[in-house]
Tab-separated table of C-alpha atoms in Angstrom:
chain	number	residue	atom	x	y	z
A	1	MET	CA	0.052	0.004	-0.060
A	2	HIS	CA	1.530	3.220	-1.159
A	3	ALA	CA	0.304	6.487	-0.296
A	4	LYS	CA	0.733	9.358	-2.950
A	5	THR	CA	1.250	12.988	-1.789
A	6	THR	CA	2.471	16.055	-3.243
A	7	ARG	CA	5.641	17.754	-1.493
A	8	ARG	CA	5.928	21.216	-1.638
A	9	ARG	CA	9.543	22.732	-1.284
A	10	PRO	CA	9.852	25.128	1.517
A	11	THR	CA	10.840	28.794	0.792
A	12	SER	CA	11.899	31.773	3.065
A	13	HIS	CA	9.466	32.153	6.002
A	14	PRO	CA	8.513	35.074	8.440
A	15	ARG	CA	10.294	34.278	11.611
A	16	THR	CA	8.449	33.176	14.326
A	17	ALA	CA	9.200	34.437	18.092
A	18	ALA	CA	11.240	30.838	18.521
A	19	ALA	CA	13.142	31.694	15.230
A	20	PHE	CA	14.233	35.073	16.367
A	21	ALA	CA	16.097	33.422	19.122
A	22	ALA	CA	18.544	32.171	16.639
A	23	ALA	CA	18.489	34.970	14.290
A	24	SER	CA	22.079	35.998	14.697
A	25	LEU	CA	23.173	32.285	13.874
A	26	SER	CA	20.713	32.252	10.847
A	27	THR	CA	22.338	35.512	9.678
A	28	VAL	CA	25.782	34.144	9.345
A	29	LEU	CA	24.697	30.892	7.855
A	30	LEU	CA	22.670	32.617	5.104
A	31	LEU	CA	25.963	34.185	3.797
A	32	VAL	CA	27.169	30.803	2.874
A	33	SER	CA	24.382	28.352	2.274
A	34	CYS	CA	24.278	28.656	-1.151
A	35	THR	CA	27.320	26.834	-2.152
A	36	PRO	CA	26.931	23.514	-3.742
A	37	GLU	CA	29.191	21.419	-1.532
A	38	PRO	CA	29.500	21.411	2.378
A	39	THR	CA	31.759	24.282	3.752
A	40	SER	CA	33.026	25.260	6.971
A	41	VAL	CA	32.120	28.829	8.103
A	42	SER	CA	33.149	30.742	11.333
A	43	LEU	CA	30.794	31.017	14.250
A	44	PRO	CA	31.200	32.327	17.908
A	45	ALA	CA	33.085	30.261	20.352
A	46	PRO	CA	31.186	27.561	21.847
A	47	GLU	CA	31.170	27.281	25.651
A	48	SER	CA	31.383	23.845	27.506
A	49	PHE	CA	28.086	24.583	29.722
A	50	ALA	CA	27.710	21.146	31.472
A	51	GLU	CA	29.880	18.370	31.944
A	52	GLY	CA	30.019	14.866	33.290
A	53	LEU	CA	26.967	13.393	31.639
A	54	ASP	CA	26.418	9.817	31.204
A	55	ALA	CA	25.321	8.830	27.685
A	56	PRO	CA	22.996	11.667	27.209
A	57	TRP	CA	20.272	11.463	24.745
A	58	SER	CA	17.698	14.302	24.617
A	59	ILE	CA	17.436	17.932	25.804
A	60	ALA	CA	13.769	19.376	26.344
A	61	PHE	CA	12.632	22.840	28.024
A	62	HIS	CA	10.444	23.176	30.767
A	63	ASP	CA	9.917	26.925	30.766
A	64	ASP	CA	13.737	28.064	30.580
A	65	VAL	CA	14.941	25.028	32.473
A	66	ALA	CA	16.817	22.451	30.549
A	67	LEU	CA	15.860	18.692	31.326
A	68	VAL	CA	18.313	16.090	29.800
A	69	SER	CA	17.670	12.387	29.702
A	70	GLU	CA	20.542	9.893	30.298
A	71	ARG	CA	20.053	6.607	28.149
A	72	ASP	CA	21.628	3.991	30.295
A	73	SER	CA	21.164	5.298	33.889
A	74	ALA	CA	17.486	6.320	33.016
A	75	ARG	CA	18.068	9.606	35.026
A	76	VAL	CA	16.194	12.904	34.073
A	77	LEU	CA	18.598	15.932	34.965
A	78	GLU	CA	17.885	19.461	35.427
A	79	ILE	CA	20.563	21.673	34.110
A	80	ALA	CA	20.800	24.912	36.419
A	81	GLU	CA	22.033	28.205	34.969
A	82	SER	CA	25.512	27.537	36.639
A	83	GLY	CA	25.656	24.240	34.733
A	84	GLU	CA	25.383	22.323	37.856
A	85	THR	CA	22.821	19.211	37.487
A	86	HIS	CA	20.227	17.997	39.463
A	87	GLU	CA	18.511	14.760	39.666
A	88	VAL	CA	14.985	15.219	38.824
A	89	ALA	CA	13.926	11.436	38.741
A	90	VAL	CA	15.027	7.918	37.777
A	91	ILE	CA	12.258	6.679	35.163
A	92	ASP	CA	11.066	3.212	36.491
A	93	GLY	CA	11.039	0.218	34.067
A	94	VAL	CA	13.521	1.390	31.477
A	95	ALA	CA	15.762	-1.780	30.276
A	96	PRO	CA	18.999	-0.315	28.671
A	97	GLY	CA	20.759	-2.356	26.190
A	98	GLY	CA	22.602	-1.533	23.238
A	99	GLU	CA	20.669	1.534	21.541
A	100	GLY	CA	17.772	1.227	23.867
A	101	GLY	CA	17.121	2.954	27.147
A	102	LEU	CA	15.767	6.332	28.142
A	103	LEU	CA	15.685	8.318	24.946
A	104	GLY	CA	13.794	11.262	23.921
A	105	LEU	CA	12.193	13.833	26.183
A	106	ALA	CA	9.387	16.454	25.333
A	107	VAL	CA	7.422	18.817	27.486
A	108	HIS	CA	3.909	19.857	26.984
A	109	ASP	CA	1.412	21.711	29.432
A	110	GLY	CA	3.556	21.197	32.488
A	111	GLU	CA	4.099	17.386	31.820
A	112	LEU	CA	7.218	15.530	30.961
A	113	PHE	CA	7.041	12.909	27.960
A	114	THR	CA	9.516	10.125	28.161
A	115	TYR	CA	10.272	7.507	25.289
A	116	PHE	CA	12.173	4.668	26.645
A	117	THR	CA	12.916	1.030	26.112
A	118	ALA	CA	11.268	-1.585	28.537
A	119	GLN	CA	11.093	-5.230	28.870
A	120	ASN	CA	8.213	-5.383	26.626
A	121	GLY	CA	9.279	-2.891	24.009
A	122	ASN	CA	9.657	0.771	23.648
A	123	ARG	CA	6.938	3.019	25.154
A	124	VAL	CA	5.962	6.546	25.873
A	125	GLU	CA	4.769	7.848	29.321
A	126	ARG	CA	3.783	11.245	30.610
A	127	ARG	CA	4.246	12.577	34.227
A	128	GLU	CA	3.432	16.112	35.877
A	129	ILE	CA	6.364	18.376	36.424
A	130	ARG	CA	6.190	19.355	39.888
A	131	GLY	CA	8.231	22.021	41.965
A	132	GLU	CA	10.298	25.204	41.131
A	133	ALA	CA	13.562	25.476	39.143
A	134	GLY	CA	16.479	23.823	41.185
A	135	ASP	CA	14.198	21.286	42.835
A	136	LEU	CA	11.856	19.821	40.305
A	137	SER	CA	10.310	16.567	40.444
A	138	LEU	CA	7.930	14.241	38.516
A	139	GLY	CA	4.592	12.682	39.565
A	140	GLU	CA	3.050	9.402	38.644
A	141	PRO	CA	3.380	7.953	35.232
A	142	THR	CA	0.443	7.528	32.669
A	143	THR	CA	1.248	5.371	29.621
A	144	VAL	CA	0.743	7.141	26.370
A	145	ILE	CA	1.584	4.246	23.999
A	146	ASP	CA	3.523	1.147	24.521
A	147	ARG	CA	4.643	-2.105	22.779
A	148	ILE	CA	6.467	-0.389	20.129
A	149	PRO	CA	9.074	-3.007	19.148
A	150	SER	CA	12.502	-2.777	20.378
A	151	ALA	CA	15.843	-4.261	19.878
A	152	GLY	CA	19.530	-3.618	20.577
A	153	ASN	CA	19.343	-0.967	17.824
A	154	HIS	CA	17.089	0.733	15.604
A	155	ASN	CA	14.877	2.001	18.211
A	156	GLY	CA	13.957	5.614	16.824
A	157	GLY	CA	13.419	7.335	20.176
A	158	ARG	CA	12.756	11.140	19.295
A	159	ILE	CA	9.414	12.784	20.278
A	160	ALA	CA	8.320	16.234	19.850
A	161	PHE	CA	5.112	18.190	19.897
A	162	GLY	CA	4.259	19.598	16.401
A	163	PRO	CA	2.497	23.000	15.748
A	164	ASP	CA	-0.813	21.443	15.678
A	165	GLY	CA	-0.395	20.219	19.418
A	166	MET	CA	0.028	16.632	18.614
A	167	LEU	CA	2.624	14.214	19.683
A	168	TYR	CA	5.027	12.980	17.201
A	169	VAL	CA	7.121	9.587	17.820
A	170	THR	CA	9.815	8.367	15.848
A	171	THR	CA	10.184	4.439	15.725
A	172	GLY	CA	12.940	2.410	13.976
A	173	ASP	CA	12.384	-0.833	12.478
A	174	ALA	CA	14.069	-2.572	15.484
A	175	GLY	CA	15.873	-4.827	13.079
A	176	ASP	CA	12.873	-6.099	11.277
A	177	ARG	CA	13.325	-4.456	7.839
A	178	ASP	CA	9.865	-5.483	6.324
A	179	SER	CA	8.064	-4.308	9.369
A	180	ALA	CA	8.595	-0.604	8.177
A	181	GLN	CA	6.226	-1.471	4.970
A	182	ASP	CA	3.405	-2.954	7.136
A	183	LEU	CA	0.789	-0.329	8.516
A	184	ASP	CA	-0.362	-2.666	11.180
A	185	ALA	CA	3.304	-2.547	12.781
A	186	LEU	CA	4.288	0.466	14.908
A	187	SER	CA	8.041	-0.142	13.820
A	188	GLY	CA	9.695	1.887	11.145
A	189	LYS	CA	7.320	4.771	11.302
A	190	ILE	CA	6.595	8.346	12.621
A	191	LEU	CA	3.422	8.184	14.666
A	192	ARG	CA	1.023	10.890	15.467
A	193	LEU	CA	-1.104	10.910	18.882
A	194	THR	CA	-2.946	13.295	21.076
A	195	PRO	CA	-1.168	14.237	24.177
A	196	GLU	CA	-3.263	11.587	26.016
A	197	GLY	CA	-2.212	8.917	23.521
A	198	ASP	CA	-5.403	8.803	21.403
A	199	VAL	CA	-5.447	8.453	17.557
A	200	PRO	CA	-6.439	12.051	16.130
A	201	ALA	CA	-9.231	11.942	13.664
A	202	ASP	CA	-7.474	13.439	11.013
A	203	ASN	CA	-4.439	10.912	10.763
A	204	PRO	CA	-3.841	9.754	7.249
A	205	PHE	CA	-4.896	6.166	8.097
A	206	GLU	CA	-8.140	5.871	9.973
A	207	GLY	CA	-7.684	4.498	13.447
A	208	SER	CA	-4.028	4.311	13.325
A	209	PRO	CA	-1.279	6.207	14.991
A	210	VAL	CA	0.979	5.632	11.741
A	211	TYR	CA	1.770	9.300	10.374
A	212	SER	CA	4.483	8.189	7.786
A	213	PHE	CA	6.174	4.914	7.167
A	214	GLY	CA	9.039	3.278	5.338
A	215	HIS	CA	11.552	4.525	7.769
A	216	ARG	CA	14.592	2.640	8.825
A	217	ASN	CA	15.777	4.599	12.156
A	218	PRO	CA	14.602	8.196	12.355
A	219	GLN	CA	15.892	10.086	15.277
A	220	GLY	CA	15.190	13.727	14.709
A	221	ILE	CA	11.892	15.763	13.850
A	222	ALA	CA	11.298	19.595	13.663
A	223	TRP	CA	9.054	21.846	11.936
A	224	ASP	CA	9.458	25.367	10.443
A	225	ALA	CA	7.580	28.485	10.651
A	226	ASP	CA	4.964	27.421	7.860
A	227	GLY	CA	4.467	24.054	9.488
A	228	ALA	CA	6.484	21.739	7.287
A	229	MET	CA	8.119	18.869	8.867
A	230	TYR	CA	11.425	17.466	8.635
A	231	ALA	CA	12.941	14.464	9.852
A	232	SER	CA	16.805	13.053	9.989
A	233	GLU	CA	17.218	9.251	9.326
A	234	PHE	CA	19.957	6.584	9.785
A	235	GLY	CA	20.538	4.720	6.204
A	236	GLN	CA	21.984	1.195	6.334
A	237	ASP	CA	25.684	1.305	4.440
A	238	THR	CA	24.962	3.653	1.822
A	239	TRP	CA	22.986	6.979	2.443
A	240	ASP	CA	21.678	8.501	5.583
A	241	GLU	CA	18.722	11.170	4.852
A	242	LEU	CA	16.948	14.289	5.326
A	243	ASN	CA	13.208	14.056	4.623
A	244	VAL	CA	10.183	16.413	4.223
A	245	ILE	CA	7.456	14.527	5.986
A	246	ASP	CA	4.122	14.346	4.209
A	247	ALA	CA	1.006	12.831	6.147
A	248	GLY	CA	0.657	9.307	4.740
A	249	GLY	CA	4.031	9.092	2.879
A	250	ASN	CA	5.947	6.090	2.171
A	251	TYR	CA	9.834	6.982	2.570
A	252	GLY	CA	10.729	3.640	1.002
A	253	TRP	CA	12.790	1.547	3.500
A	254	PRO	CA	13.644	-1.338	3.008
A	255	GLU	CA	12.842	-1.034	-0.535
A	256	VAL	CA	15.035	1.860	-1.433
A	257	GLU	CA	17.750	3.678	0.718
A	258	GLY	CA	18.464	7.178	-0.297
A	259	ILE	CA	17.413	9.214	-3.361
A	260	ALA	CA	16.176	6.216	-5.702
A	261	GLY	CA	13.903	8.312	-8.369
A	262	ASP	CA	11.325	5.684	-7.686
A	263	PRO	CA	7.803	7.209	-8.190
A	264	ASP	CA	6.258	4.719	-5.453
A	265	TYR	CA	8.336	6.322	-2.653
A	266	ILE	CA	9.274	9.815	-1.658
A	267	ASP	CA	12.919	10.558	-1.959
A	268	PRO	CA	15.079	12.597	0.610
A	269	VAL	CA	15.868	16.070	0.053
A	270	GLN	CA	19.457	15.427	0.771
A	271	GLN	CA	21.503	12.458	1.491
A	272	TRP	CA	24.827	11.897	3.003
A	273	SER	CA	27.349	8.992	3.710
A	274	PRO	CA	26.868	7.482	7.294
A	275	ASP	CA	30.626	8.076	7.659
A	276	ASP	CA	29.935	12.008	7.311
A	277	ALA	CA	26.655	12.163	9.014
A	278	SER	CA	24.674	9.468	11.257
A	279	PRO	CA	22.207	12.140	11.918
A	280	SER	CA	20.145	12.308	15.372
A	281	GLY	CA	18.519	15.426	16.766
A	282	ILE	CA	17.706	18.276	14.726
A	283	ALA	CA	16.221	21.998	15.265
A	284	VAL	CA	14.784	24.435	12.734
A	285	THR	CA	15.701	28.234	12.827
A	286	GLY	CA	14.062	30.753	10.784
A	287	SER	CA	16.100	30.020	7.621
A	288	ASP	CA	18.087	26.674	8.635
A	289	ILE	CA	17.743	23.232	9.669
A	290	VAL	CA	20.709	22.346	12.113
A	291	ILE	CA	21.242	18.670	12.538
A	292	ALA	CA	23.518	17.070	14.982
A	293	ASN	CA	25.641	14.089	13.711
A	294	LEU	CA	27.212	11.185	15.586
A	295	ARG	CA	29.742	9.237	13.415
A	296	GLY	CA	30.116	12.406	11.489
A	297	GLU	CA	30.975	14.366	14.498
A	298	ARG	CA	29.758	17.719	13.122
A	299	LEU	CA	27.016	20.023	12.913
A	300	ARG	CA	25.283	20.212	9.628
A	301	ILE	CA	23.232	23.235	8.552
A	302	VAL	CA	20.646	22.941	5.517
A	303	PRO	CA	19.010	26.355	4.244
A	304	LEU	CA	15.192	25.949	4.063
A	305	ASP	CA	15.339	27.882	0.863
A	306	ASP	CA	17.634	25.380	-0.845
A	307	LEU	CA	17.128	21.834	0.917
A	308	THR	CA	19.892	20.302	-1.469
A	309	THR	CA	22.914	22.298	-0.039
A	310	SER	CA	24.558	22.385	3.387
A	311	THR	CA	27.571	23.599	5.539
A	312	GLU	CA	29.261	22.365	8.518
A	313	GLN	CA	30.459	23.284	11.933
A	314	TYR	CA	32.787	21.757	14.401
A	315	VAL	CA	33.956	18.768	12.397
A	316	GLY	CA	35.661	16.337	14.900
A	317	GLU	CA	36.072	19.172	17.507
A	318	PHE	CA	33.493	17.545	20.328
A	319	GLY	CA	33.075	13.845	19.064
A	320	ARG	CA	29.583	12.437	18.651
A	321	LEU	CA	26.746	14.821	18.732
A	322	ARG	CA	23.307	13.391	19.717
A	323	ASP	CA	21.052	16.327	20.021
A	324	VAL	CA	20.675	20.089	19.072
A	325	VAL	CA	18.151	22.538	20.360
A	326	ILE	CA	17.276	26.162	20.477
A	327	GLY	CA	17.420	27.444	24.138
A	328	ALA	CA	15.962	30.616	25.865
A	329	GLY	CA	17.804	33.795	25.067
A	330	GLY	CA	19.037	33.241	21.817
A	331	THR	CA	21.359	30.221	22.479
A	332	PHE	CA	22.120	26.885	20.844
A	333	TRP	CA	22.628	24.002	22.961
A	334	PHE	CA	23.948	20.582	21.455
A	335	LEU	CA	24.684	17.404	23.391
A	336	THR	CA	27.860	15.036	22.965
A	337	ASN	CA	27.667	11.267	22.985
A	338	ASN	CA	30.805	10.103	23.405
A	339	THR	CA	30.276	7.870	26.609
A	340	ASP	CA	27.820	5.577	24.956
A	341	GLY	CA	30.113	2.969	24.007
A	342	ARG	CA	31.029	4.053	20.423
A	343	GLY	CA	32.902	7.112	21.048
A	344	ASN	CA	36.138	8.315	22.387
A	345	PRO	CA	35.337	10.351	25.496
A	346	SER	CA	37.545	12.993	26.564
A	347	ASP	CA	38.140	14.941	30.020
A	348	GLY	CA	34.565	16.380	30.907
A	349	ASP	CA	32.510	14.144	28.575
A	350	ASP	CA	29.650	13.842	28.127
A	351	ARG	CA	28.854	17.635	27.932
A	352	ILE	CA	26.430	19.941	26.838
A	353	ILE	CA	28.140	22.861	24.518
A	354	ARG	CA	26.171	26.202	24.571
A	355	LEU	CA	26.579	28.624	21.499
A	356	GLY	CA	25.560	32.067	22.759
A	357	LEU	CA	24.600	34.574	20.157
A	358	ASP	CA	24.762	38.220	20.953
């Protein structure tokens, strides 16, 4: 079953309030984003803001307070303005192993949403955030969705709320390649749910949480000011991908990988060798998509007005990069991932690197 959709190409957009937080970075990037091949550009010096994290995976903000997940310890940490950490909670039921554990975080209406690997699969739970900055805690869990197939790898794990107020969940194929094409399976998909876990009436497949399918291991989702949705995805051995996500779209895995030109599937707008990429978390400014890369050990910047080009930053400087977010007060935060068993930790790893913009 294939869903045919028409994908529009984003153009320059008016900046939202969130986009203005990164306006200075976007201005610098726009000067170089028209080049056909990746290049390096000069940005303000980054600051090692918080250190000593253990295999961190995701950053989310509760008001102006940063919350970070640690994959293997199952801890949620609050990051103080000084960079010091406070343990908010240890999430019960997390069964870490391989790439599984406590993964994505999202905050919505005073609740923390967590994606994690349990004994019976991946699940999403929500908990009330209690207390004040510096002494936050969590209430009792409520399951949003569970029994998402899990494995030692390809667990997806990114969660985020879209501009429509719905919860989007990326799931990997969990090693079962063919399941990505099976609309009855939750693996190899991007799911769309209400915050309570119900299936929205306007989902593309009636009664199903599936929003798009044919994914191998998507780990980044974000939206531009016009509501266009973007996702980063790990390929197998040939091509990693940046996709524009359409409701009901089929992105081809495992039938195709990368740009295939097959009319039955939606091609990525850009592809990279896994050695140069392995993309995880992404963020969108007023003019650019910013992508954290693991094996590629770099930030990649893709201009919204030309999704076929990119520039690169901090290549090899901080090791593996897992997540990137826009913080309060015009800052970029990106998360290293060198203590996850695949990196080469240096003193202070893992850490949050903060890029202040004047």
